[in-house]
Tab-separated table of C-alpha atoms and ligand atoms in Angstrom:
chain	number	residue	atom	x	y	z
A	230	MET	CA	-21.268	3.433	-27.345
A	231	THR	CA	-20.773	0.349	-24.938
A	232	ILE	CA	-19.345	-3.546	-25.436
A	233	THR	CA	-21.628	-5.915	-23.407
A	234	THR	CA	-21.230	-7.665	-20.256
A	235	PRO	CA	-20.260	-11.116	-21.602
A	236	GLU	CA	-22.885	-13.204	-19.545
A	237	VAL	CA	-21.179	-14.726	-16.487
A	238	ASP	CA	-24.314	-16.825	-15.024
A	239	HIS	CA	-22.824	-19.010	-12.075
A	240	GLN	CA	-24.530	-18.606	-9.682
A	241	PRO	CA	-24.085	-19.727	-7.168
A	242	PHE	CA	-20.533	-20.646	-7.666
A	243	ASP	CA	-20.150	-23.214	-9.436
A	244	ILE	CA	-16.714	-24.219	-10.185
A	245	GLU	CA	-16.945	-26.735	-13.359
A	246	ARG	CA	-18.900	-23.747	-14.964
A	247	ILE	CA	-16.336	-20.975	-14.046
A	248	ARG	CA	-13.262	-23.559	-15.548
A	249	ARG	CA	-14.875	-23.639	-18.560
A	250	ASP	CA	-14.248	-19.855	-18.928
A	251	PHE	CA	-10.198	-20.914	-18.869
A	252	PRO	CA	-8.821	-22.804	-21.760
A	253	ILE	CA	-5.621	-22.743	-19.952
A	254	LEU	CA	-6.535	-25.202	-17.525
A	255	LYS	CA	-6.722	-27.415	-20.056
A	256	ARG	CA	-3.206	-27.465	-20.796
A	257	GLU	CA	-0.945	-30.810	-20.026
A	258	ILE	CA	2.159	-30.018	-18.866
A	259	GLY	CA	4.640	-32.939	-20.119
A	260	ASP	CA	1.796	-35.678	-19.959
A	261	ARG	CA	0.244	-34.155	-16.743
A	262	GLN	CA	-2.754	-31.386	-16.797
A	263	LEU	CA	-1.653	-28.370	-15.917
A	264	VAL	CA	-2.436	-27.537	-11.559
A	265	TYR	CA	-1.937	-23.761	-12.127
A	266	LEU	CA	-1.319	-22.661	-8.395
A	267	ASP	CA	1.481	-19.434	-8.994
A	268	ASN	CA	-2.324	-16.602	-9.035
A	269	ALA	CA	-0.320	-14.348	-6.694
A	270	ALA	CA	2.091	-13.759	-9.370
A	271	THR	CA	-0.941	-13.843	-12.173
A	272	SER	CA	-3.914	-15.127	-12.941
A	273	GLN	CA	-5.469	-16.733	-16.478
A	274	ARG	CA	-8.093	-15.345	-18.171
A	275	PRO	CA	-11.139	-15.992	-19.271
A	276	VAL	CA	-12.086	-16.801	-22.364
A	277	GLN	CA	-14.729	-13.549	-21.545
A	278	VAL	CA	-11.661	-11.478	-21.913
A	279	LEU	CA	-9.445	-12.285	-24.124
A	280	ALA	CA	-12.950	-12.257	-26.101
A	281	GLU	CA	-12.648	-8.569	-25.838
A	282	MET	CA	-9.713	-7.239	-26.322
A	283	THR	CA	-9.442	-9.372	-29.566
A	284	ARG	CA	-13.375	-8.014	-30.565
A	285	PHE	CA	-11.703	-3.995	-29.364
A	286	TYR	CA	-8.146	-4.319	-31.511
A	287	ARG	CA	-10.573	-6.037	-34.756
A	288	ASP	CA	-13.588	-3.232	-34.619
A	289	HIS	CA	-13.061	-0.565	-32.620
A	290	ASN	CA	-8.611	-0.016	-32.432
A	291	ALA	CA	-7.512	3.515	-32.999
A	292	ASN	CA	-5.809	5.865	-30.541
A	293	ILE	CA	-8.154	7.543	-28.354
A	294	HIS	CA	-8.805	11.606	-26.910
A	295	ARG	CA	-7.182	12.544	-30.285
A	296	GLY	CA	-9.691	12.175	-33.341
A	297	VAL	CA	-13.167	12.924	-34.301
A	298	HIS	CA	-13.450	10.010	-37.124
A	299	THR	CA	-15.579	7.073	-35.136
A	300	LEU	CA	-13.186	4.671	-33.813
A	301	SER	CA	-11.271	6.615	-31.629
A	302	VAL	CA	-14.597	8.172	-30.407
A	303	GLU	CA	-15.662	4.456	-29.540
A	304	ALA	CA	-12.659	3.464	-28.432
A	305	THR	CA	-11.932	6.780	-26.371
A	306	ASP	CA	-15.253	5.657	-24.965
A	307	LEU	CA	-14.670	2.166	-24.433
A	308	TYR	CA	-11.202	3.505	-22.742
A	309	GLU	CA	-13.628	5.570	-20.574
A	310	GLU	CA	-16.348	3.021	-19.846
A	311	ALA	CA	-13.806	1.174	-17.984
A	312	ARG	CA	-12.381	3.388	-16.132
A	313	ARG	CA	-16.071	3.948	-14.573
A	314	LYS	CA	-16.028	-0.042	-13.994
A	315	ILE	CA	-12.992	-0.770	-11.996
A	316	ALA	CA	-14.276	2.517	-9.899
A	317	ARG	CA	-17.165	1.230	-9.527
A	318	PHE	CA	-15.305	-2.831	-8.300
A	319	VAL	CA	-13.363	-0.225	-5.629
A	320	ASN	CA	-16.598	2.183	-4.624
A	321	ALA	CA	-15.175	5.385	-5.922
A	322	ARG	CA	-17.088	8.228	-5.249
A	323	ARG	CA	-15.619	9.780	-8.992
A	324	ALA	CA	-13.854	7.621	-12.082
A	325	GLU	CA	-11.784	10.493	-12.349
A	326	GLU	CA	-10.135	9.009	-9.019
A	327	ILE	CA	-8.724	6.241	-11.399
A	328	ILE	CA	-5.930	6.638	-12.936
A	329	PHE	CA	-4.336	3.963	-15.589
A	330	THR	CA	-1.174	2.955	-14.929
A	331	ARG	CA	1.100	-0.271	-15.549
A	332	ASN	CA	0.548	-1.847	-12.899
A	333	THR	CA	0.763	-2.457	-8.766
A	334	THR	CA	4.541	-0.466	-8.715
A	335	GLU	CA	3.819	2.132	-10.888
A	336	SER	CA	1.167	3.147	-9.412
A	337	ILE	CA	3.546	3.536	-5.967
A	338	ASN	CA	6.121	5.113	-7.855
A	339	LEU	CA	3.531	7.514	-9.162
A	340	VAL	CA	2.348	8.272	-5.514
A	341	ALA	CA	5.837	8.291	-4.126
A	342	HIS	CA	6.667	11.143	-7.290
A	343	GLY	CA	3.621	13.095	-7.467
A	344	TRP	CA	3.078	13.133	-4.375
A	345	GLY	CA	6.471	12.841	-1.953
A	346	ARG	CA	8.259	14.813	-3.800
A	347	LYS	CA	6.019	17.489	-3.949
A	348	PHE	CA	4.451	17.503	-0.141
A	349	LEU	CA	6.997	16.051	1.950
A	350	GLU	CA	10.377	17.256	3.262
A	351	ALA	CA	13.441	16.341	5.058
A	352	GLY	CA	12.593	14.884	8.724
A	353	ASP	CA	9.259	14.079	7.432
A	354	GLU	CA	8.142	9.952	8.483
A	355	VAL	CA	6.421	7.464	5.712
A	356	VAL	CA	5.584	4.343	7.809
A	357	ILE	CA	5.890	0.726	5.776
A	358	SER	CA	6.444	-2.889	7.236
A	359	GLU	CA	8.496	-5.518	7.281
A	360	ILE	CA	6.289	-7.722	4.151
A	361	GLU	CA	5.716	-5.179	2.110
A	362	HIS	CA	6.582	-6.053	-2.070
A	363	HIS	CA	10.035	-4.359	-3.148
A	364	SER	CA	7.657	-2.194	-4.931
A	365	ASN	CA	6.311	-0.893	-1.634
A	366	ILE	CA	9.695	-0.161	-0.035
A	367	VAL	CA	12.246	0.343	-2.690
A	368	PRO	CA	10.489	3.724	-4.116
A	369	TRP	CA	10.360	5.139	-0.619
A	370	GLN	CA	14.105	4.311	-0.060
A	371	MET	CA	14.678	6.594	-3.052
A	372	LEU	CA	12.878	8.800	-2.015
A	373	ARG	CA	14.699	8.918	1.309
A	374	ASP	CA	18.301	9.435	-0.025
A	375	GLU	CA	16.921	11.496	-2.878
A	376	ARG	CA	15.011	14.309	-0.189
A	377	GLY	CA	15.835	13.383	3.513
A	378	ILE	CA	12.617	11.341	4.245
A	379	VAL	CA	12.935	9.233	7.642
A	380	LEU	CA	11.413	5.538	6.610
A	381	LYS	CA	10.157	3.419	9.509
A	382	TYR	CA	9.103	-0.239	9.505
A	383	ILE	CA	6.299	-2.091	11.379
A	384	PRO	CA	8.356	-5.403	11.920
A	385	MET	CA	6.188	-9.051	11.502
A	386	GLN	CA	5.850	-11.163	14.017
A	387	PRO	CA	6.775	-15.156	13.825
A	388	ASP	CA	4.152	-16.402	12.710
A	389	GLY	CA	3.788	-13.440	9.864
A	390	THR	CA	0.967	-10.595	11.295
A	391	LEU	CA	2.178	-7.011	12.432
A	392	ASP	CA	3.040	-6.059	15.185
A	393	LEU	CA	0.696	-4.052	16.280
A	394	GLU	CA	1.681	-2.931	19.495
A	395	ALA	CA	5.082	-1.704	17.886
A	396	ALA	CA	2.784	0.096	15.578
A	397	ARG	CA	0.739	1.833	17.545
A	398	ASN	CA	4.381	3.559	18.715
A	399	ILE	CA	6.376	3.702	15.231
A	400	ILE	CA	2.872	5.816	14.015
A	401	GLY	CA	3.664	9.657	15.396
A	402	PRO	CA	2.487	13.578	14.700
A	403	LYS	CA	5.783	12.506	12.159
A	404	THR	CA	3.749	10.347	10.170
A	405	LYS	CA	2.738	11.291	6.819
A	406	LEU	CA	1.940	8.383	5.036
A	407	LEU	CA	1.891	5.388	5.698
A	408	ALA	CA	2.254	2.727	3.090
A	409	ILE	CA	0.812	-0.076	3.688
A	410	THR	CA	0.261	-4.106	1.753
A	411	ALA	CA	-3.708	-5.328	2.796
A	412	MET	CA	-2.118	-8.352	1.590
A	413	SER	CA	1.540	-10.224	1.516
A	414	ASN	CA	2.354	-12.126	-1.105
A	415	ALA	CA	4.469	-14.177	0.513
A	416	LEU	CA	2.996	-14.863	3.425
A	417	GLY	CA	-0.510	-14.366	2.416
A	418	THR	CA	-0.640	-12.186	5.505
A	419	ILE	CA	-3.871	-10.124	5.771
A	420	VAL	CA	-3.258	-6.760	7.380
A	421	PRO	CA	-5.569	-5.127	9.614
A	422	LEU	CA	-5.862	-2.078	8.120
A	423	ASP	CA	-9.160	-1.180	10.305
A	424	VAL	CA	-6.869	-1.172	13.062
A	425	LEU	CA	-4.109	0.331	11.087
A	426	VAL	CA	-5.966	3.033	9.398
A	427	PRO	CA	-7.158	5.365	11.962
A	428	MET	CA	-3.757	4.652	13.721
A	429	ALA	CA	-2.357	6.952	11.097
A	430	LYS	CA	-5.836	9.039	10.613
A	431	GLU	CA	-5.255	10.135	14.342
A	432	HIS	CA	-1.715	11.910	13.189
A	433	GLY	CA	-3.533	13.537	10.608
A	434	ALA	CA	-1.371	11.037	7.813
A	435	LYS	CA	-2.104	10.059	4.386
A	436	VAL	CA	-2.727	5.833	3.894
A	437	LEU	CA	-1.860	4.343	0.556
A	438	VAL	CA	-2.978	0.840	0.611
A	439	ASP	CA	-1.115	-2.326	-1.972
A	440	GLY	CA	-3.629	-3.879	-3.094
A	441	ALA	CA	-1.725	-5.979	-5.250
A	442	GLN	CA	-3.302	-9.665	-3.197
A	443	SER	CA	-5.675	-8.109	-1.507
A	444	VAL	CA	-8.053	-6.186	-4.417
A	445	PRO	CA	-8.778	-9.871	-7.329
A	446	HIS	CA	-8.375	-11.424	-3.853
A	447	LEU	CA	-11.374	-9.658	-1.379
A	448	PRO	CA	-14.449	-7.531	-1.064
A	449	VAL	CA	-12.458	-3.787	-1.238
A	450	ASP	CA	-14.039	-0.956	-0.704
A	451	VAL	CA	-12.357	2.929	-0.689
A	452	GLN	CA	-14.692	4.788	1.118
A	453	ALA	CA	-14.916	2.272	3.433
A	454	LEU	CA	-11.315	1.775	4.279
A	455	ASP	CA	-11.169	5.329	4.204
A	456	VAL	CA	-7.882	5.272	2.774
A	457	ASP	CA	-6.177	7.961	0.393
A	458	PHE	CA	-4.466	5.770	-2.275
A	459	LEU	CA	-5.347	2.199	-3.689
A	460	ALA	CA	-2.669	0.554	-6.001
A	461	PHE	CA	-3.772	-2.406	-7.758
A	462	SER	CA	-2.980	-4.657	-11.241
A	463	ALA	CA	-5.260	-5.911	-13.710
A	464	HIS	CA	-3.390	-8.670	-14.317
A	465	LYS	CA	-3.982	-10.539	-10.724
A	466	MET	CA	-7.191	-10.309	-11.282
A	467	LEU	CA	-8.522	-12.234	-14.528
A	468	GLY	CA	-7.410	-8.577	-16.994
A	469	PRO	CA	-4.173	-8.170	-18.669
A	470	THR	CA	-0.849	-7.712	-18.591
A	471	GLY	CA	0.723	-4.239	-18.906
A	472	MET	CA	-2.761	-2.721	-16.996
A	473	GLY	CA	-2.891	-1.231	-13.179
A	474	ALA	CA	-4.640	1.221	-11.538
A	475	LEU	CA	-4.287	3.705	-8.805
A	476	TRP	CA	-7.143	4.654	-6.805
A	477	ALA	CA	-6.766	8.093	-4.662
A	478	ARG	CA	-8.987	10.697	-3.581
A	479	TYR	CA	-10.327	13.690	-6.374
A	480	GLU	CA	-8.839	16.789	-3.926
A	481	ILE	CA	-5.572	14.663	-3.033
A	482	LEU	CA	-5.224	13.643	-7.508
A	483	ASP	CA	-5.853	17.571	-8.151
A	484	ALA	CA	-3.078	18.741	-5.817
A	485	MET	CA	-0.520	16.003	-6.880
A	486	ASN	CA	2.562	17.102	-9.591
A	487	PRO	CA	2.363	14.753	-12.816
A	488	PHE	CA	4.447	11.304	-13.118
A	489	MET	CA	5.366	12.153	-16.848
A	490	GLY	CA	5.379	14.468	-18.886
A	491	GLY	CA	4.049	14.737	-23.149
A	492	GLY	CA	1.265	13.840	-24.607
A	493	ASP	CA	-2.159	14.058	-23.757
A	494	MET	CA	-1.526	15.803	-20.311
A	495	ILE	CA	-1.189	18.955	-20.906
A	496	LEU	CA	-3.922	21.880	-21.118
A	497	THR	CA	-0.856	23.857	-23.187
A	498	VAL	CA	2.481	23.936	-24.041
A	499	THR	CA	4.549	26.921	-25.015
A	500	MET	CA	8.101	26.921	-25.818
A	501	GLU	CA	8.316	27.887	-21.643
A	502	ARG	CA	6.087	26.121	-20.015
A	503	SER	CA	3.251	23.785	-20.297
A	504	THR	CA	0.013	23.768	-18.313
A	505	TRP	CA	-1.735	20.435	-17.254
A	506	ALA	CA	-5.043	18.590	-18.383
A	507	ASP	CA	-7.037	18.057	-15.696
A	508	VAL	CA	-7.160	14.698	-13.660
A	509	PRO	CA	-6.824	12.196	-14.636
A	510	ALA	CA	-5.152	12.985	-17.504
A	511	LYS	CA	-2.646	15.258	-15.485
A	512	PHE	CA	-1.914	11.240	-14.561
A	513	GLU	CA	-1.819	9.643	-18.008
A	514	ALA	CA	0.901	10.822	-20.290
A	515	GLY	CA	2.073	9.258	-23.979
A	516	THR	CA	-0.932	7.027	-25.443
A	517	PRO	CA	-2.887	4.897	-23.605
A	518	ASN	CA	-3.403	0.618	-23.232
A	519	VAL	CA	-6.264	0.858	-24.784
A	520	GLY	CA	-7.038	-2.707	-24.785
A	521	GLY	CA	-5.631	-3.187	-21.694
A	522	ALA	CA	-8.238	-0.804	-20.277
A	523	VAL	CA	-11.190	-2.641	-22.452
A	524	GLY	CA	-9.946	-5.977	-20.983
A	525	PHE	CA	-9.938	-5.119	-16.756
A	526	GLY	CA	-13.008	-3.777	-17.452
A	527	VAL	CA	-14.129	-7.384	-18.407
A	528	ALA	CA	-12.365	-9.191	-15.466
A	529	VAL	CA	-14.359	-6.376	-13.089
A	530	ASP	CA	-17.431	-7.891	-14.575
A	531	TYR	CA	-17.059	-11.432	-14.182
A	532	LEU	CA	-15.823	-10.850	-11.299
A	533	SER	CA	-18.669	-8.546	-9.831
A	534	ALA	CA	-20.706	-11.109	-11.485
A	535	LEU	CA	-18.977	-13.981	-9.222
A	536	GLY	CA	-19.532	-12.060	-6.097
A	537	MET	CA	-16.519	-10.947	-4.268
A	538	ASP	CA	-17.700	-12.488	-0.776
A	539	ALA	CA	-17.912	-15.853	-2.968
A	540	VAL	CA	-14.905	-15.350	-4.027
A	541	ARG	CA	-12.949	-15.163	-1.069
A	542	ALA	CA	-15.494	-17.844	1.036
A	543	HIS	CA	-14.076	-20.048	-1.685
A	544	GLU	CA	-10.287	-19.448	-1.252
A	545	VAL	CA	-11.061	-19.840	2.850
A	546	GLU	CA	-12.351	-23.110	2.205
A	547	LEU	CA	-9.533	-24.695	0.123
A	548	THR	CA	-7.321	-22.847	1.855
A	549	ASP	CA	-8.390	-23.930	5.163
A	550	TYR	CA	-8.259	-27.449	2.731
A	551	ALA	CA	-4.760	-26.963	1.694
A	552	LEU	CA	-2.697	-26.461	5.467
A	553	ARG	CA	-4.327	-29.001	6.950
A	554	ARG	CA	-3.599	-30.840	3.515
A	555	LEU	CA	0.163	-29.699	3.117
A	556	GLY	CA	0.968	-30.143	6.803
A	557	ASP	CA	0.620	-33.802	6.572
A	558	VAL	CA	3.483	-34.214	3.936
A	559	PRO	CA	6.203	-35.093	6.219
A	560	GLY	CA	8.954	-32.316	6.625
A	561	VAL	CA	7.350	-29.286	5.301
A	562	THR	CA	7.056	-25.996	7.438
A	563	ILE	CA	4.260	-23.971	6.604
A	564	PHE	CA	5.006	-19.868	6.913
A	565	GLY	CA	2.689	-16.889	7.432
A	566	PRO	CA	-0.887	-16.631	10.222
A	567	PRO	CA	-1.907	-20.465	11.259
A	568	SER	CA	-5.655	-19.615	9.813
A	569	ALA	CA	-7.473	-19.205	6.463
A	570	GLU	CA	-9.557	-16.775	7.569
A	571	GLU	CA	-6.147	-14.662	8.929
A	572	ARG	CA	-4.947	-14.816	5.188
A	573	GLY	CA	-5.486	-15.600	1.576
A	574	GLY	CA	-5.150	-17.874	-0.930
A	575	VAL	CA	-0.970	-18.289	-0.194
A	576	ILE	CA	0.896	-21.516	1.420
A	577	SER	CA	4.611	-20.847	1.194
A	578	PHE	CA	6.485	-22.904	2.853
A	579	GLU	CA	9.831	-25.326	2.629
A	580	LEU	CA	10.460	-29.310	2.227
A	581	GLU	CA	13.346	-30.085	5.318
A	582	GLY	CA	16.491	-30.624	4.176
A	583	VAL	CA	15.603	-29.573	0.244
A	584	HIS	CA	16.051	-26.110	-1.726
A	585	PRO	CA	13.080	-24.425	-2.733
A	586	HIS	CA	13.826	-24.504	-6.423
A	587	ASP	CA	14.593	-28.376	-6.539
A	588	VAL	CA	10.445	-28.527	-4.637
A	589	GLY	CA	9.729	-25.639	-8.443
A	590	GLN	CA	11.169	-27.843	-10.174
A	591	VAL	CA	9.943	-31.635	-9.582
A	592	LEU	CA	6.457	-30.658	-8.942
A	593	ASP	CA	6.641	-28.634	-12.408
A	594	THR	CA	7.072	-32.573	-13.914
A	595	HIS	CA	4.033	-33.021	-11.800
A	596	GLY	CA	2.360	-30.607	-14.044
A	597	VAL	CA	2.005	-28.106	-10.661
A	598	ALA	CA	3.711	-24.714	-10.832
A	599	VAL	CA	4.280	-23.586	-8.027
A	600	ARG	CA	6.559	-20.495	-7.449
A	601	THR	CA	9.700	-19.860	-6.045
A	602	GLY	CA	12.233	-17.527	-4.924
A	603	HIS	CA	12.487	-14.509	-1.757
A	604	HIS	CA	8.958	-13.274	-4.109
A	605	CYS	CA	10.110	-9.984	-4.501
A	606	ALA	CA	9.588	-9.652	-0.634
A	607	GLN	CA	13.801	-9.955	0.734
A	608	PRO	CA	12.692	-8.630	4.524
A	609	VAL	CA	10.716	-11.602	4.802
A	610	MET	CA	12.500	-14.053	3.867
A	611	ALA	CA	15.006	-12.550	6.187
A	612	ALA	CA	12.923	-12.255	9.551
A	613	LEU	CA	12.216	-16.436	8.300
A	614	THR	CA	16.038	-17.322	8.336
A	615	VAL	CA	15.051	-18.280	4.875
A	616	PRO	CA	17.280	-17.604	1.675
A	617	ALA	CA	13.269	-18.362	-0.101
A	618	THR	CA	9.926	-20.837	-0.007
A	619	ALA	CA	8.026	-22.118	-2.584
A	620	ARG	CA	4.210	-21.456	-2.740
A	621	ALA	CA	1.380	-21.857	-3.626
A	622	SER	CA	-0.943	-19.175	-4.768
A	623	PHE	CA	-4.945	-20.212	-5.284
A	624	TYR	CA	-7.883	-18.706	-7.518
A	625	LEU	CA	-11.017	-18.888	-8.012
A	626	TYR	CA	-10.832	-22.182	-10.744
A	627	ASN	CA	-8.522	-23.593	-8.150
A	628	THR	CA	-10.140	-27.259	-6.228
A	629	PRO	CA	-9.697	-29.324	-3.331
A	630	GLU	CA	-8.654	-32.515	-5.899
A	631	GLU	CA	-5.773	-29.627	-7.324
A	632	VAL	CA	-5.061	-29.460	-4.140
A	633	ASP	CA	-4.483	-33.050	-3.492
A	634	ARG	CA	-1.985	-32.850	-6.756
A	635	LEU	CA	0.147	-30.504	-4.761
A	636	ALA	CA	0.856	-32.627	-2.337
A	637	VAL	CA	0.473	-36.236	-3.479
A	638	ALA	CA	3.278	-34.505	-6.139
A	639	LEU	CA	5.423	-32.921	-2.571
A	640	GLU	CA	5.611	-35.868	-0.726
A	641	GLU	CA	6.980	-37.229	-4.237
A	642	VAL	CA	9.285	-34.843	-3.727
A	643	ALA	CA	10.422	-35.572	-0.326
A	644	ARG	CA	11.196	-39.763	-1.463
A	645	PHE	CA	12.966	-38.146	-4.459
A	646	PHE	CA	15.029	-36.479	-2.276
A	647	GLY	CA	15.185	-39.074	0.490
A	648	GLY	CA	13.948	-36.299	2.904
A	649	ALA	CA	10.744	-38.650	3.961
B	283	C6P	N1	3.659	-9.403	-7.010
B	283	C6P	C1	4.492	-12.012	-6.643
B	283	C6P	O1	4.600	-13.309	-7.401
B	283	C6P	P1	3.608	-5.871	-10.583
B	283	C6P	O2	4.440	-6.643	-10.467
B	283	C6P	O3	3.937	-4.220	-9.707
B	283	C6P	O4	2.386	-6.411	-10.869
B	283	C6P	O5	2.820	-5.657	-8.846
B	283	C6P	C2	4.131	-5.814	-7.779
B	283	C6P	C3	3.405	-5.881	-6.266
B	283	C6P	C4	3.442	-5.216	-5.624
B	283	C6P	N2	2.322	-5.973	-4.607
B	283	C6P	C5	2.584	-6.818	-3.801
B	283	C6P	C6	1.939	-7.411	-2.761
B	283	C6P	C7	2.905	-7.819	-5.380
B	283	C6P	O6	2.183	-9.233	-4.699
B	283	C6P	C8	3.111	-7.323	-6.325
B	283	C6P	C9	3.122	-8.291	-7.381
B	283	C6P	C10	4.050	-10.892	-7.781
B	283	C6P	O7	4.071	-12.060	-5.319
B	283	C6P	C11	5.144	-11.019	-8.360
B	283	C6P	S1	6.770	-10.189	-7.627
């Protein structure tokens, strides 16, 4: 049985119709209409996702892969159909190459445990970069401390891009893994994978891409990228929280060790030993988030119906406008690459003389939601020599009028704190 794809008829990209799918955007914060610019942290969900998740729990809810009764078979079909949709979305060769996880963080940890612990030895090098999210730093530091691998960083340049010349010297014959973000959450920098992946492949290294920020905002094709692992989260791409995915090449998954042990991931269990189920079940121990998978599937239906090229074009236009508009606000310094084409819809900034937390709090009184802090990217903050930034991040439902609301509110923040 299949769930019918909800109607998404917004071609050409029709922002007003899209916004009607997100009732939360009508919320008022105090007496101001919400301007939600914290999409890099988590996106909002359209009614189509909410409705199909409710329908799953209302009409089909059961545990999967376990029962012969009708509801269990329906729930299993819906779960596996969601896997096929997500596989198509990233152009995987086989649906089994999608492992459902809780989020990007769990996906990367799965690789560190299931692949790293099996295939990496003392002295092997893992190369990451200075602009990684903590999720793509800490698991490798833990593995370094446990196994004696060597962790190397591609440095960031002052404009937030990576130093590719340095990368050429860092990636070498000892490199066994390049684990790299496709888009920085702290600066928006789009990383040139077309340059870095061949550098790693030349030395026979595997490549893991942290797609937490790229998969929601850019067309992503794992076969064209020629990488080995891709980690991403549903909640940043219109889907539910507690849901994510790891895509990896089938042969690699087949050779890897399981991450967690328990129900559903085994073939046989005796008192002495156990044998593993085939991929993907081998990596999905315990009762999975079935409702979450259904919602994730509908989220990618929604994005596919709009077209990821159209999503990206909308965000480039909006980011270009925001860079100019915010750049005109007295006292604002914008971090990261100068042009909208080189970044995702993320703008990290500081307002002279005002702590980013104060900026965020006053913006909230204007109904404008931005994130403030180190954005789980403390090495980026250290490189910028700032303790924190304020960050506005856009998605497919944001408008130039909302950018204006941000800019006007920022001007008021500057006046309020006497900076301008
Ligand atoms: N960044 C942000 O506000 P999880 O939390 O596992 O879904 O995603 C982790 C993660 C990994 N890599 C990148 C590039 C990310 O941006 C994130 C999440 C959020 O920027 C929350 S810290």
